[in-house]
Amino acid sequence: MQFLTNKKQLLQLMIVLIILLANLGSVNLASFAQSDQPTSPSGPDNLEISSADIQDTYSVYIPQLSQDYPWESPFGVEATQPLLESNTLLQRAANLQVGIARMSIEISWRELQPAPGSLINRGLLATFENELRGLKQNGIRPLVMVKDSPYWALDPAKALDGDGQLTSCGPINEIYFGDFATFLQQLVEWYSTDEFNVHDWELGNEPDVDPTTVPRDHLFGCWGDIDDEDYFGGLHYGKMLMAVAPAIRQADSQARVWIGGLLLDKPKSLDPKKDGYPERFFKGVLQAGAAPYFDVVAYHRYAHYFDYTDPTGTRYDYDIYGLWGDVGGVVGKARYLRDHMADYGVDKPVVMNESGFGCSSNHPFCEAPDDRFYESQATHLVRYFIRGLSENISGLVWYTLNGPGWRNAGLLDASQQPRKVYYAYQYLSQKLQYSRYLYVMNYGPGVEAYAFRGNSHRVHVLWAKDDEILDIIVPISSFIEVTDRYGNVLYDHLNPPLQIGSDYYSLQVGFEPIYITYSQ
């Protein structure tokens, strides 16, 4: 019996060594796969290409090992009303299985400390604290944004709205950076405890906005300076980070300091005389030497629907349509920020911490959008987030969870009932749980496709780039099923696609994303 026990232990040790060696191999092979993309036939006429060409044959995968690797969902939501105002919102977020909740309405320095040196009015934070407890119970990480500043701390020369009045979304006077640091340190000490579990702090919202261009006391960050041709106020914001980050980290060694999510509306100003150069704001942060004082770079991306203006009914990819070129805004903004960081020898995680797909403003259609809008919204959420994952964007947050939302972008309607986009998000989150992105797949011209690997299967997410129907083929040997963006099964072995020869199925892909699941 002792011999058998030792033999069993030896066998277990051998298995562990095999797994470790295989895993080491998978890292190198996966890297090779990204530079030498597998290809696939685009239709039934290309049967000379083997089924191995569209399978992930370059990576060694060990299910026993990957089931244990730490998983933290990159998906998130933001609400514009307290999550516990009713039980509905928190439960809706939990049912999405998101990992991040951006808390953008709870922490106002102006409201919590209206006079210099006064005690922070913690009584105003009772609802916020209950929200944090609820998020922890549901395994959702809070990202807490600190917004507007008290009037006494503002820079009187820069924190002015279009009418010349002080505005709380303007930049802080440098002589009060120490007061801001003390305020933040107190918050971090309170909320980094195990009870609340806050370790992510975002300083401002869209700070690359000049306060003269928005209404007074607006939610924007408003550190932008239209008269600063070099850095659009980013240098001043960077100095603030350098002053407050040490206090935050002193209070919590696990704290992560986030740059306020950048609007980054355009890669290049179209009208510098009117708008200045807001795209230079982030460069100013880096130029200030602030890179060691922040941990995460965040940005925002929105697109707006206008299909109702096209009598042909043609559908468009609104992420690609615009100023960010063929890669679109989700990917283009991330690359823009990384290029700037590379210029300064900096490498930080990039997060799209606010995104959405809404209706165009000031149009009667948008008061009551029809089903075309809601279908397009569901389609674009999948496109946004899959492209983001392919670009190694560390987090993807939708604005808003509650409905109807800004320009009807909410995941829920006015009664807080799920819209189609909610169900598309829920399935995306569920389908890619415990998975990792591998590489772009080639299903032929006109098809955009991305490969992911889960614990016991592989998933390819794909769609036609334009509004058309394209034929593709898939190998029968590893095929499991095809589902639409809501999780409805379109094909499986009980209801298979058209078979071509002995090795392939033929099916069609259109504008709406589909998921093809393969075995390992």
Short mmCIF file of C-alpha atoms in Angstrom, two decimals:
data_model
loop_
_atom_site.label_atom_id
_atom_site.label_comp_id
_atom_site.label_asym_id
_atom_site.label_seq_id
_atom_site.Cartn_x
_atom_site.Cartn_y
_atom_site.Cartn_z
CA MET A 1 0.00 0.00 0.00
CA GLN A 2 2.89 2.34 0.77
CA PHE A 3 4.38 1.53 -2.61
CA LEU A 4 1.11 2.35 -4.33
CA THR A 5 0.88 5.67 -2.50
CA ASN A 6 4.38 6.66 -3.56
CA LYS A 7 3.67 5.54 -7.10
CA LYS A 8 0.56 7.68 -7.17
CA GLN A 9 2.52 10.67 -5.87
CA LEU A 10 5.19 10.10 -8.51
CA LEU A 11 2.55 9.96 -11.21
CA GLN A 12 1.02 13.19 -9.96
CA LEU A 13 4.45 14.86 -10.00
CA MET A 14 5.04 13.70 -13.58
CA ILE A 15 1.68 15.10 -14.65
CA VAL A 16 2.49 18.46 -13.08
CA LEU A 17 5.86 18.58 -14.87
CA ILE A 18 4.23 17.72 -18.20
CA ILE A 19 1.64 20.46 -17.71
CA LEU A 20 4.30 23.03 -16.85
CA LEU A 21 6.41 22.12 -19.87
CA ALA A 22 3.39 22.18 -22.13
CA ASN A 23 2.37 25.55 -20.80
CA LEU A 24 5.81 26.97 -21.46
CA GLY A 25 5.53 25.68 -24.99
CA SER A 26 2.14 27.24 -25.45
CA VAL A 27 3.46 30.72 -24.68
CA ASN A 28 6.03 30.54 -27.45
CA LEU A 29 3.74 28.85 -29.90
CA ALA A 30 0.91 31.28 -29.25
CA SER A 31 3.29 34.16 -29.89
CA PHE A 32 4.25 32.53 -33.18
CA ALA A 33 0.59 32.13 -34.09
CA GLN A 34 0.01 35.85 -33.82
CA SER A 35 2.71 36.59 -36.36
CA ASP A 36 1.85 33.68 -38.67
CA GLN A 37 -1.94 33.77 -38.81
CA PRO A 38 -3.75 30.58 -39.80
CA THR A 39 -5.99 31.01 -42.82
CA SER A 40 -9.27 29.49 -43.80
CA PRO A 41 -11.21 28.91 -46.97
CA SER A 42 -13.75 31.63 -47.70
CA GLY A 43 -16.28 29.40 -49.43
CA PRO A 44 -17.02 25.89 -50.64
CA ASP A 45 -14.78 26.26 -53.71
CA ASN A 46 -11.58 26.22 -51.60
CA LEU A 47 -11.71 22.66 -50.34
CA GLU A 48 -8.02 22.09 -50.98
CA ILE A 49 -7.27 23.92 -47.70
CA SER A 50 -7.37 21.50 -44.78
CA SER A 51 -9.51 21.92 -41.69
CA ALA A 52 -6.34 22.49 -39.64
CA ASP A 53 -6.02 25.89 -41.29
CA ILE A 54 -8.94 27.32 -39.36
CA GLN A 55 -8.23 25.57 -36.09
CA ASP A 56 -5.98 26.82 -33.35
CA THR A 57 -3.24 24.29 -34.06
CA TYR A 58 -0.33 26.45 -32.92
CA SER A 59 -1.11 26.56 -29.20
CA VAL A 60 -0.81 23.81 -26.63
CA TYR A 61 -3.77 23.97 -24.28
CA ILE A 62 -4.01 22.29 -20.88
CA PRO A 63 -7.56 22.43 -19.48
CA GLN A 64 -6.51 21.40 -15.97
CA LEU A 65 -4.13 24.32 -15.72
CA SER A 66 -6.34 27.02 -17.27
CA GLN A 67 -9.31 26.20 -15.04
CA ASP A 68 -7.28 27.48 -12.13
CA TYR A 69 -5.84 30.64 -13.63
CA PRO A 70 -7.17 33.85 -12.07
CA TRP A 71 -10.13 35.26 -13.99
CA GLU A 72 -11.20 38.83 -13.65
CA SER A 73 -13.91 39.91 -16.06
CA PRO A 74 -12.84 42.88 -18.22
CA PHE A 75 -16.46 43.90 -18.75
CA GLY A 76 -18.13 46.70 -16.83
CA VAL A 77 -21.07 49.05 -16.49
CA GLU A 78 -21.76 52.54 -15.22
CA ALA A 79 -25.04 53.81 -13.80
CA THR A 80 -26.22 57.38 -13.40
CA GLN A 81 -28.33 56.59 -10.37
CA PRO A 82 -27.49 54.62 -7.21
CA LEU A 83 -27.31 50.88 -7.80
CA LEU A 84 -29.32 50.31 -4.64
CA GLU A 85 -32.02 52.88 -5.38
CA SER A 86 -33.92 49.73 -6.14
CA ASN A 87 -32.64 46.18 -6.10
CA THR A 88 -33.07 46.10 -9.86
CA LEU A 89 -29.85 47.79 -11.00
CA LEU A 90 -27.41 45.87 -8.84
CA GLN A 91 -29.11 42.61 -9.79
CA ARG A 92 -29.04 43.54 -13.46
CA ALA A 93 -25.30 44.20 -13.20
CA ALA A 94 -24.73 40.90 -11.38
CA ASN A 95 -26.70 39.02 -14.03
CA LEU A 96 -24.37 40.42 -16.68
CA GLN A 97 -21.44 38.86 -14.78
CA VAL A 98 -19.45 42.07 -15.18
CA GLY A 99 -16.25 42.63 -13.25
CA ILE A 100 -16.24 46.44 -13.05
CA ALA A 101 -18.70 49.08 -11.86
CA ARG A 102 -17.65 52.65 -12.60
CA MET A 103 -18.94 54.81 -9.74
CA SER A 104 -19.17 58.30 -11.20
CA ILE A 105 -21.89 60.13 -9.25
CA GLU A 106 -21.04 59.49 -5.61
CA ILE A 107 -17.80 61.37 -4.83
CA SER A 108 -17.91 65.15 -5.24
CA TRP A 109 -15.11 67.03 -3.50
CA ARG A 110 -17.20 70.20 -3.76
CA GLU A 111 -20.09 68.65 -1.83
CA LEU A 112 -18.04 66.69 0.69
CA GLN A 113 -15.67 69.51 1.72
CA PRO A 114 -17.24 72.88 0.86
CA ALA A 115 -14.81 74.86 3.07
CA PRO A 116 -11.00 74.56 3.23
CA GLY A 117 -9.82 72.41 6.10
CA SER A 118 -13.35 71.31 7.05
CA LEU A 119 -14.12 67.72 7.96
CA ILE A 120 -15.34 65.53 5.13
CA ASN A 121 -19.08 65.07 5.45
CA ARG A 122 -19.09 61.27 5.51
CA GLY A 123 -22.81 61.28 6.24
CA LEU A 124 -23.39 62.07 2.57
CA LEU A 125 -21.73 58.77 1.65
CA ALA A 126 -24.08 56.32 3.38
CA THR A 127 -25.73 55.22 0.12
CA PHE A 128 -22.34 54.96 -1.56
CA GLU A 129 -21.06 52.72 1.21
CA ASN A 130 -24.06 50.41 0.87
CA GLU A 131 -23.43 50.24 -2.87
CA LEU A 132 -19.84 49.20 -2.22
CA ARG A 133 -20.99 46.45 0.13
CA GLY A 134 -23.45 45.22 -2.49
CA LEU A 135 -20.77 45.21 -5.20
CA LYS A 136 -18.42 43.20 -3.02
CA GLN A 137 -21.11 40.63 -2.31
CA ASN A 138 -21.55 40.20 -6.06
CA GLY A 139 -17.84 40.06 -6.86
CA ILE A 140 -17.82 43.34 -8.82
CA ARG A 141 -14.81 45.66 -8.53
CA PRO A 142 -15.64 49.36 -7.98
CA LEU A 143 -13.86 52.03 -9.98
CA VAL A 144 -14.50 55.24 -8.03
CA MET A 145 -14.32 58.52 -9.86
CA VAL A 146 -13.63 61.73 -7.92
CA LYS A 147 -15.35 64.60 -9.66
CA ASP A 148 -15.84 68.37 -9.31
CA SER A 149 -13.79 70.59 -7.02
CA PRO A 150 -14.88 73.16 -4.40
CA TYR A 151 -14.82 76.75 -5.58
CA TRP A 152 -12.19 77.69 -3.00
CA ALA A 153 -9.71 75.25 -4.57
CA LEU A 154 -10.16 76.31 -8.19
CA ASP A 155 -7.63 78.12 -10.33
CA PRO A 156 -9.32 81.55 -10.75
CA ALA A 157 -7.53 82.15 -14.03
CA LYS A 158 -8.42 78.83 -15.67
CA ALA A 159 -11.58 77.42 -14.03
CA LEU A 160 -13.96 79.68 -15.89
CA ASP A 161 -16.98 78.78 -17.99
CA GLY A 162 -17.98 80.53 -21.20
CA ASP A 163 -19.54 83.38 -19.20
CA GLY A 164 -16.41 83.93 -17.11
CA GLN A 165 -17.82 82.35 -13.91
CA LEU A 166 -15.96 79.87 -11.72
CA THR A 167 -16.97 76.32 -12.57
CA SER A 168 -16.42 73.28 -10.37
CA CYS A 169 -15.27 71.17 -13.29
CA GLY A 170 -12.26 73.43 -13.84
CA PRO A 171 -8.61 72.81 -12.87
CA ILE A 172 -7.49 73.01 -9.25
CA ASN A 173 -5.14 75.82 -8.23
CA GLU A 174 -1.67 74.38 -7.71
CA ILE A 175 -1.48 75.84 -4.18
CA TYR A 176 -4.36 73.52 -3.21
CA PHE A 177 -2.89 70.30 -4.56
CA GLY A 178 -1.94 69.42 -0.98
CA ASP A 179 -5.54 69.85 0.17
CA PHE A 180 -6.72 67.59 -2.62
CA ALA A 181 -4.13 64.99 -1.64
CA THR A 182 -5.30 65.07 1.99
CA PHE A 183 -8.93 64.68 0.88
CA LEU A 184 -8.09 61.69 -1.31
CA GLN A 185 -5.93 60.08 1.34
CA GLN A 186 -8.82 60.16 3.80
CA LEU A 187 -11.17 58.55 1.29
CA VAL A 188 -8.66 55.85 0.45
CA GLU A 189 -8.11 55.05 4.12
CA TRP A 190 -11.86 54.62 4.61
CA TYR A 191 -12.65 52.59 1.54
CA SER A 192 -9.61 50.41 0.92
CA THR A 193 -10.61 48.25 3.89
CA ASP A 194 -11.93 44.74 3.39
CA GLU A 195 -15.46 45.95 4.07
CA PHE A 196 -15.54 48.16 0.96
CA ASN A 197 -12.66 46.86 -1.17
CA VAL A 198 -11.96 50.00 -3.23
CA HIS A 199 -8.53 50.11 -4.84
CA ASP A 200 -9.20 51.93 -8.13
CA TRP A 201 -9.46 55.73 -8.14
CA GLU A 202 -10.17 57.79 -11.25
CA LEU A 203 -9.32 61.48 -10.99
CA GLY A 204 -11.85 63.43 -13.00
CA ASN A 205 -13.96 62.73 -16.04
CA GLU A 206 -12.80 63.72 -19.52
CA PRO A 207 -10.19 66.19 -18.21
CA ASP A 208 -9.17 66.99 -21.79
CA VAL A 209 -12.16 69.35 -22.10
CA ASP A 210 -11.86 73.13 -21.80
CA PRO A 211 -14.38 74.48 -19.24
CA THR A 212 -15.41 77.35 -21.51
CA THR A 213 -16.94 74.85 -23.95
CA VAL A 214 -19.43 73.22 -21.56
CA PRO A 215 -22.10 74.43 -19.10
CA ARG A 216 -21.05 75.58 -15.62
CA ASP A 217 -20.40 72.84 -13.04
CA HIS A 218 -20.65 70.17 -15.69
CA LEU A 219 -19.61 66.55 -15.12
CA PHE A 220 -16.58 66.89 -17.36
CA GLY A 221 -13.09 67.07 -15.89
CA CYS A 222 -12.35 70.43 -17.51
CA TRP A 223 -8.60 70.59 -16.97
CA GLY A 224 -8.24 71.49 -20.64
CA ASP A 225 -6.77 74.83 -21.63
CA ILE A 226 -7.64 75.97 -25.12
CA ASP A 227 -4.94 78.68 -24.94
CA ASP A 228 -2.19 76.11 -24.27
CA GLU A 229 -1.06 75.23 -27.79
CA ASP A 230 1.56 72.76 -26.59
CA TYR A 231 -0.30 70.52 -24.12
CA PHE A 232 -3.89 71.80 -23.76
CA GLY A 233 -3.54 71.87 -19.96
CA GLY A 234 -2.18 68.34 -19.65
CA LEU A 235 1.01 69.57 -18.00
CA HIS A 236 -0.99 71.04 -15.11
CA TYR A 237 -3.04 67.86 -14.71
CA GLY A 238 0.17 65.83 -14.68
CA LYS A 239 1.56 67.98 -11.87
CA MET A 240 -1.61 67.31 -9.89
CA LEU A 241 -1.09 63.56 -10.28
CA MET A 242 2.45 63.92 -9.01
CA ALA A 243 1.18 65.74 -5.93
CA VAL A 244 -1.68 63.42 -4.96
CA ALA A 245 -0.63 59.91 -6.04
CA PRO A 246 1.93 59.49 -3.20
CA ALA A 247 -0.80 60.24 -0.63
CA ILE A 248 -3.15 57.70 -2.25
CA ARG A 249 -0.48 55.01 -2.30
CA GLN A 250 0.57 55.76 1.25
CA ALA A 251 -2.98 55.06 2.36
CA ASP A 252 -3.28 51.88 0.27
CA SER A 253 -0.34 50.02 -1.21
CA GLN A 254 -2.75 48.25 -3.58
CA ALA A 255 -4.28 51.47 -4.90
CA ARG A 256 -4.37 52.11 -8.64
CA VAL A 257 -4.49 55.72 -9.81
CA TRP A 258 -6.42 56.23 -13.04
CA ILE A 259 -6.13 59.16 -15.40
CA GLY A 260 -9.64 60.55 -15.83
CA GLY A 261 -11.17 58.91 -18.89
CA LEU A 262 -10.12 61.00 -21.88
CA LEU A 263 -12.66 62.21 -24.39
CA LEU A 264 -9.94 62.23 -27.09
CA ASP A 265 -12.54 63.21 -29.61
CA LYS A 266 -10.22 63.42 -32.61
CA PRO A 267 -6.68 62.27 -33.42
CA LYS A 268 -6.01 65.74 -34.82
CA SER A 269 -7.81 69.01 -34.27
CA LEU A 270 -9.85 70.08 -37.28
CA ASP A 271 -10.23 73.69 -36.16
CA PRO A 272 -7.41 74.78 -33.80
CA LYS A 273 -8.61 78.38 -33.71
CA LYS A 274 -11.94 77.27 -32.32
CA ASP A 275 -11.05 74.08 -30.40
CA GLY A 276 -7.34 74.32 -29.67
CA TYR A 277 -5.39 71.06 -29.58
CA PRO A 278 -7.14 68.74 -27.08
CA GLU A 279 -5.38 65.71 -28.57
CA ARG A 280 -2.14 67.01 -26.99
CA PHE A 281 -3.47 66.79 -23.43
CA PHE A 282 -2.13 63.30 -22.72
CA LYS A 283 1.25 64.25 -24.10
CA GLY A 284 1.30 67.06 -21.54
CA VAL A 285 0.66 64.56 -18.72
CA LEU A 286 3.66 62.54 -19.87
CA GLN A 287 5.79 65.63 -20.44
CA ALA A 288 5.17 66.65 -16.83
CA GLY A 289 6.92 63.46 -15.73
CA ALA A 290 3.70 62.03 -14.25
CA ALA A 291 4.03 58.51 -15.69
CA PRO A 292 5.26 56.98 -12.40
CA TYR A 293 2.27 58.52 -10.62
CA PHE A 294 -0.57 56.89 -12.55
CA ASP A 295 -1.34 53.22 -13.12
CA VAL A 296 -4.08 53.13 -15.76
CA VAL A 297 -4.87 55.22 -18.83
CA ALA A 298 -8.59 55.46 -19.61
CA TYR A 299 -10.46 56.77 -22.62
CA HIS A 300 -14.03 57.02 -23.94
CA ARG A 301 -15.60 55.96 -27.22
CA TYR A 302 -19.10 56.62 -28.55
CA ALA A 303 -20.81 56.25 -31.87
CA HIS A 304 -24.25 57.46 -32.93
CA TYR A 305 -26.86 55.88 -35.11
CA PHE A 306 -28.16 57.52 -38.29
CA ASP A 307 -29.56 54.64 -40.37
CA TYR A 308 -32.93 56.34 -40.43
CA THR A 309 -31.50 58.91 -42.85
CA ASP A 310 -30.65 56.24 -45.43
CA PRO A 311 -33.67 55.26 -47.54
CA THR A 312 -31.92 52.06 -48.67
CA GLY A 313 -31.81 50.73 -45.11
CA THR A 314 -28.10 49.96 -45.43
CA ARG A 315 -26.43 49.24 -42.11
CA TYR A 316 -23.10 50.79 -41.18
CA ASP A 317 -20.29 50.09 -38.77
CA TYR A 318 -20.32 53.33 -36.81
CA ASP A 319 -17.12 52.53 -34.95
CA ILE A 320 -15.24 52.54 -38.26
CA TYR A 321 -17.19 55.46 -39.68
CA GLY A 322 -15.43 58.64 -38.56
CA LEU A 323 -12.01 60.17 -38.01
CA TRP A 324 -10.11 57.16 -36.66
CA GLY A 325 -9.60 55.44 -40.00
CA ASP A 326 -10.05 51.82 -40.94
CA VAL A 327 -9.30 50.50 -37.44
CA GLY A 328 -12.11 52.55 -35.86
CA GLY A 329 -12.24 54.53 -32.65
CA VAL A 330 -12.06 51.67 -30.16
CA VAL A 331 -8.73 50.44 -31.50
CA GLY A 332 -7.51 53.76 -32.90
CA LYS A 333 -7.72 55.63 -29.60
CA ALA A 334 -5.92 52.86 -27.73
CA ARG A 335 -3.11 52.86 -30.27
CA TYR A 336 -2.90 56.63 -30.18
CA LEU A 337 -2.39 56.58 -26.41
CA ARG A 338 0.11 53.73 -26.58
CA ASP A 339 2.09 55.50 -29.28
CA HIS A 340 2.42 58.53 -26.99
CA MET A 341 3.48 56.34 -24.10
CA ALA A 342 6.05 54.61 -26.29
CA ASP A 343 7.55 58.00 -27.14
CA TYR A 344 8.23 58.47 -23.42
CA GLY A 345 9.25 54.87 -22.69
CA VAL A 346 6.04 54.21 -20.76
CA ASP A 347 3.86 51.10 -20.74
CA LYS A 348 0.58 51.25 -18.80
CA PRO A 349 -2.72 49.35 -19.08
CA VAL A 350 -5.32 51.01 -21.28
CA VAL A 351 -9.04 50.83 -20.43
CA MET A 352 -12.10 52.01 -22.35
CA ASN A 353 -13.98 52.98 -19.20
CA GLU A 354 -16.91 54.64 -20.91
CA SER A 355 -18.48 53.60 -24.19
CA GLY A 356 -21.89 53.53 -25.73
CA PHE A 357 -24.02 53.54 -28.83
CA GLY A 358 -26.76 56.14 -28.87
CA CYS A 359 -29.12 57.90 -31.19
CA SER A 360 -28.15 61.10 -32.95
CA SER A 361 -29.15 64.23 -31.09
CA ASN A 362 -31.91 66.68 -32.02
CA HIS A 363 -33.82 64.37 -34.32
CA PRO A 364 -37.48 63.39 -33.88
CA PHE A 365 -36.61 59.76 -34.59
CA CYS A 366 -34.58 59.60 -31.39
CA GLU A 367 -37.54 60.31 -29.17
CA ALA A 368 -38.84 56.84 -29.96
CA PRO A 369 -36.27 54.83 -31.95
CA ASP A 370 -37.55 51.83 -33.84
CA ASP A 371 -36.22 48.29 -33.78
CA ARG A 372 -33.49 49.07 -36.32
CA PHE A 373 -31.76 51.22 -33.73
CA TYR A 374 -31.93 48.62 -30.96
CA GLU A 375 -30.68 45.86 -33.24
CA SER A 376 -27.78 48.04 -34.37
CA GLN A 377 -27.00 48.89 -30.75
CA ALA A 378 -26.71 45.19 -29.85
CA THR A 379 -24.50 44.58 -32.87
CA HIS A 380 -22.16 47.44 -32.04
CA LEU A 381 -21.64 46.45 -28.42
CA VAL A 382 -20.25 43.12 -29.60
CA ARG A 383 -18.06 44.77 -32.23
CA TYR A 384 -16.75 47.37 -29.75
CA PHE A 385 -15.84 44.90 -27.06
CA ILE A 386 -14.41 42.14 -29.26
CA ARG A 387 -12.16 44.67 -30.98
CA GLY A 388 -11.16 46.02 -27.59
CA LEU A 389 -10.17 42.57 -26.33
CA SER A 390 -8.18 41.96 -29.50
CA GLU A 391 -6.22 45.17 -28.80
CA ASN A 392 -5.36 44.09 -25.24
CA ILE A 393 -7.61 46.75 -23.73
CA SER A 394 -7.85 45.77 -20.09
CA GLY A 395 -11.39 46.91 -19.37
CA LEU A 396 -14.55 47.75 -21.32
CA VAL A 397 -17.35 49.71 -19.64
CA TRP A 398 -20.79 50.49 -21.11
CA TYR A 399 -22.57 53.77 -20.38
CA THR A 400 -25.17 53.41 -19.02
CA LEU A 401 -26.61 50.41 -17.24
CA ASN A 402 -29.83 52.20 -16.27
CA GLY A 403 -32.25 53.40 -18.88
CA PRO A 404 -33.22 55.02 -21.01
CA GLY A 405 -29.73 56.50 -20.83
CA TRP A 406 -28.05 59.34 -22.66
CA ARG A 407 -29.41 59.30 -26.21
CA ASN A 408 -31.11 55.97 -25.45
CA ALA A 409 -27.78 54.23 -24.93
CA GLY A 410 -28.89 52.47 -21.73
CA LEU A 411 -28.75 48.70 -21.47
CA LEU A 412 -32.16 48.99 -19.83
CA ASP A 413 -35.23 50.95 -20.83
CA ALA A 414 -37.03 53.60 -18.78
CA SER A 415 -38.73 50.85 -16.73
CA GLN A 416 -35.28 49.27 -16.12
CA GLN A 417 -36.20 46.26 -18.24
CA PRO A 418 -33.51 44.75 -20.50
CA ARG A 419 -33.17 45.93 -24.06
CA LYS A 420 -31.69 43.80 -26.83
CA VAL A 421 -28.27 45.29 -26.15
CA TYR A 422 -28.46 43.97 -22.57
CA TYR A 423 -29.03 40.42 -23.77
CA ALA A 424 -26.22 40.74 -26.31
CA TYR A 425 -23.90 41.91 -23.52
CA GLN A 426 -25.03 39.13 -21.20
CA TYR A 427 -24.28 36.45 -23.77
CA LEU A 428 -20.93 37.97 -24.70
CA SER A 429 -19.89 38.04 -21.04
CA GLN A 430 -21.09 34.49 -20.49
CA LYS A 431 -19.59 33.07 -23.67
CA LEU A 432 -16.12 34.51 -23.09
CA GLN A 433 -15.93 33.81 -19.37
CA TYR A 434 -12.58 32.23 -18.45
CA SER A 435 -11.36 32.69 -22.00
CA ARG A 436 -8.41 34.50 -23.47
CA TYR A 437 -7.98 36.22 -26.79
CA LEU A 438 -5.70 34.45 -29.27
CA TYR A 439 -5.55 36.24 -32.62
CA VAL A 440 -7.41 37.47 -35.70
CA MET A 441 -8.82 34.68 -37.87
CA ASN A 442 -9.07 34.70 -41.65
CA TYR A 443 -12.41 33.46 -42.94
CA GLY A 444 -11.98 35.21 -46.25
CA PRO A 445 -12.44 38.71 -47.72
CA GLY A 446 -15.03 40.87 -46.05
CA VAL A 447 -15.22 38.83 -42.84
CA GLU A 448 -13.88 40.15 -39.53
CA ALA A 449 -13.16 37.32 -37.08
CA TYR A 450 -11.42 36.84 -33.74
CA ALA A 451 -10.38 33.66 -31.94
CA PHE A 452 -10.71 32.99 -28.20
CA ARG A 453 -9.89 29.96 -26.10
CA GLY A 454 -11.94 28.87 -23.12
CA ASN A 455 -11.60 26.05 -20.62
CA SER A 456 -13.03 23.31 -22.80
CA HIS A 457 -13.65 24.91 -26.17
CA ARG A 458 -12.65 27.53 -28.69
CA VAL A 459 -14.85 30.40 -29.80
CA HIS A 460 -14.61 32.45 -32.97
CA VAL A 461 -16.59 35.70 -33.05
CA LEU A 462 -17.18 36.98 -36.55
CA TRP A 463 -19.30 39.20 -38.78
CA ALA A 464 -19.40 40.68 -42.26
CA LYS A 465 -17.65 44.02 -42.25
CA ASP A 466 -20.29 45.55 -44.52
CA ASP A 467 -24.02 44.96 -44.83
CA GLU A 468 -23.84 41.80 -46.94
CA ILE A 469 -24.15 38.03 -46.66
CA LEU A 470 -20.94 36.02 -47.15
CA ASP A 471 -20.35 32.29 -47.48
CA ILE A 472 -17.80 30.58 -45.25
CA ILE A 473 -16.95 26.97 -44.47
CA VAL A 474 -16.01 25.35 -41.17
CA PRO A 475 -14.49 21.95 -40.35
CA ILE A 476 -16.95 19.27 -39.29
CA SER A 477 -14.39 17.48 -37.11
CA SER A 478 -14.26 20.19 -34.41
CA PHE A 479 -17.58 21.96 -34.98
CA ILE A 480 -19.97 22.22 -32.02
CA GLU A 481 -22.47 24.99 -32.74
CA VAL A 482 -23.22 28.43 -34.17
CA THR A 483 -25.11 30.95 -32.06
CA ASP A 484 -26.32 34.46 -32.73
CA ARG A 485 -25.45 37.50 -30.61
CA TYR A 486 -28.23 36.69 -28.15
CA GLY A 487 -27.20 33.06 -27.65
CA ASN A 488 -29.85 31.48 -29.86
CA VAL A 489 -28.54 28.29 -31.48
CA LEU A 490 -28.54 28.61 -35.27
CA TYR A 491 -26.77 25.33 -36.05
CA ASP A 492 -25.47 22.32 -34.15
CA HIS A 493 -25.04 18.61 -34.86
CA LEU A 494 -28.78 18.02 -34.52
CA ASN A 495 -29.48 20.86 -36.93
CA PRO A 496 -26.28 21.13 -38.97
CA PRO A 497 -25.45 23.59 -41.73
CA LEU A 498 -25.20 22.46 -45.34
CA GLN A 499 -22.46 19.82 -45.64
CA ILE A 500 -19.84 20.24 -48.37
CA GLY A 501 -17.95 17.04 -49.07
CA SER A 502 -16.97 14.93 -46.11
CA ASP A 503 -15.00 17.51 -44.11
CA TYR A 504 -16.83 20.84 -44.15
CA TYR A 505 -20.01 22.64 -43.35
CA SER A 506 -20.99 25.70 -45.37
CA LEU A 507 -22.81 28.57 -43.67
CA GLN A 508 -23.39 32.28 -44.06
CA VAL A 509 -22.32 35.24 -41.99
CA GLY A 510 -23.95 38.67 -42.17
CA PHE A 511 -23.68 42.05 -40.53
CA GLU A 512 -24.79 40.76 -37.12
CA PRO A 513 -22.05 38.96 -35.15
CA ILE A 514 -22.19 35.19 -34.72
CA TYR A 515 -20.27 32.84 -32.43
CA ILE A 516 -18.84 29.59 -33.74
CA THR A 517 -17.88 27.15 -31.00
CA TYR A 518 -15.28 24.46 -31.68
CA SER A 519 -13.95 21.65 -29.55
CA GLN A 520 -10.37 21.68 -28.38
#
